């Protein structure tokens, strides 16, 4: 099968996707490059065009070639016996829509299937499933109870319920922040929760070619300016991401167990990454990412390295899994 890296996307996380694609292509130099743009068209991209894009986290990527509709591109992928390595994040790329379009055509692709992608992408539903699996999660706050919750807890956090949290994250520290939450929630669904003090952590889960599923070493996150938003993740050199994290053996074991529970509860496939706050009472679930970032600055590759797994080896194993799942599906 021909390996094709599909990156870009129609949502605001497409900048991160370009940086992921650069890392993917360096590990899979034989792969073709397809860019999915905001006009919902897919463009073939030359290696030089991608690798010469110097500021992927800040500047929009220009493919430099005409494109075809996403549906036509997927038909082409099927006709040409391609396997898609997904260097995509958020939006239709992570909510299961793209995965379903591939499944309907019998196209193998890396990462979770459509149903699990859709479930994990909905933070409210994902939190409920994780809780059923025994993973502690914070209580939600209804928008109509926003003022009362702020008075009770003193500090809240709000984030898009069905999108990545790098963008749109709102820390509610004052009454004027309540206005920001209401304005944001007027255009998209927001998840609102009490703010939980603690150490930010994330833990990856990896499905191996033999079908076994294991947790990777947890990562401890020390944001450069106090909050782990887009700038802290990708632009600030002062942010520290320590892997393995400096947690006690007991907390490390709980993080790894809960990440594995969340992965299984959401029926994830291939790989996932679950985010936590390590509070005074132990780890608290935040969300699960079915297409976590794969840039050199991203957390999942750091965990792979700490586990002694080469990035190229990881990708080739994921391609094997994608082809196997596709055969089973059809």
PDB file of N, CA and C in Angstrom, residues 6 14 54 58 62 152 159 200 208 215 223 236 255 328:
ATOM      1  N   UNK A   6      -1.841  12.622   5.643  1.00  0.00           N
ATOM      2  CA  UNK A   6      -2.908  13.603   5.458  1.00  0.00           C
ATOM      3  C   UNK A   6      -2.839  14.590   6.614  1.00  0.00           C
ATOM      4  N   UNK A  14      -5.192  23.494  12.523  1.00  0.00           N
ATOM      5  CA  UNK A  14      -4.443  23.089  11.332  1.00  0.00           C
ATOM      6  C   UNK A  14      -2.973  23.509  11.404  1.00  0.00           C
ATOM      7  N   UNK A  54       8.724  27.440   7.710  1.00  0.00           N
ATOM      8  CA  UNK A  54       9.571  27.633   8.886  1.00  0.00           C
ATOM      9  C   UNK A  54       8.814  27.920  10.174  1.00  0.00           C
ATOM     10  N   UNK A  58       2.660  29.455  13.669  1.00  0.00           N
ATOM     11  CA  UNK A  58       2.258  30.858  13.593  1.00  0.00           C
ATOM     12  C   UNK A  58       1.707  31.261  12.226  1.00  0.00           C
ATOM     13  N   UNK A  62       0.630  27.226   2.813  1.00  0.00           N
ATOM     14  CA  UNK A  62       0.129  27.355   1.443  1.00  0.00           C
ATOM     15  C   UNK A  62       0.604  26.154   0.641  1.00  0.00           C
ATOM     16  N   UNK A 152     -19.603  29.820  44.586  1.00  0.00           N
ATOM     17  CA  UNK A 152     -19.291  28.668  45.429  1.00  0.00           C
ATOM     18  C   UNK A 152     -17.827  28.281  45.374  1.00  0.00           C
ATOM     19  N   UNK A 159     -13.993  25.441  28.599  1.00  0.00           N
ATOM     20  CA  UNK A 159     -13.310  25.087  27.355  1.00  0.00           C
ATOM     21  C   UNK A 159     -14.334  24.539  26.379  1.00  0.00           C
ATOM     22  N   UNK A 200      -0.347  19.597  36.307  1.00  0.00           N
ATOM     23  CA  UNK A 200      -0.871  19.092  35.036  1.00  0.00           C
ATOM     24  C   UNK A 200      -0.044  17.899  34.577  1.00  0.00           C
ATOM     25  N   UNK A 208      -0.010  -2.095  20.519  1.00  0.00           N
ATOM     26  CA  UNK A 208       1.130  -2.685  19.847  1.00  0.00           C
ATOM     27  C   UNK A 208       0.685  -3.682  18.775  1.00  0.00           C
ATOM     28  N   UNK A 215       0.328   1.498  28.770  1.00  0.00           N
ATOM     29  CA  UNK A 215       0.486   2.919  29.075  1.00  0.00           C
ATOM     30  C   UNK A 215       1.950   3.303  28.956  1.00  0.00           C
ATOM     31  N   UNK A 223       3.705  24.759  33.004  1.00  0.00           N
ATOM     32  CA  UNK A 223       3.504  25.837  32.028  1.00  0.00           C
ATOM     33  C   UNK A 223       4.401  27.030  32.315  1.00  0.00           C
ATOM     34  N   UNK A 236       6.126  29.115  23.938  1.00  0.00           N
ATOM     35  CA  UNK A 236       6.952  29.548  25.057  1.00  0.00           C
ATOM     36  C   UNK A 236       8.056  28.529  25.343  1.00  0.00           C
ATOM     37  N   UNK A 255      -1.897   7.132  37.373  1.00  0.00           N
ATOM     38  CA  UNK A 255      -2.013   7.814  36.077  1.00  0.00           C
ATOM     39  C   UNK A 255      -2.015   6.807  34.929  1.00  0.00           C
ATOM     40  N   UNK A 328     -10.199  -6.370   8.818  1.00  0.00           N
ATOM     41  CA  UNK A 328     -11.243  -6.914   9.690  1.00  0.00           C
ATOM     42  C   UNK A 328     -12.573  -6.212   9.474  1.00  0.00           C
TER      43      UNK A 328
END
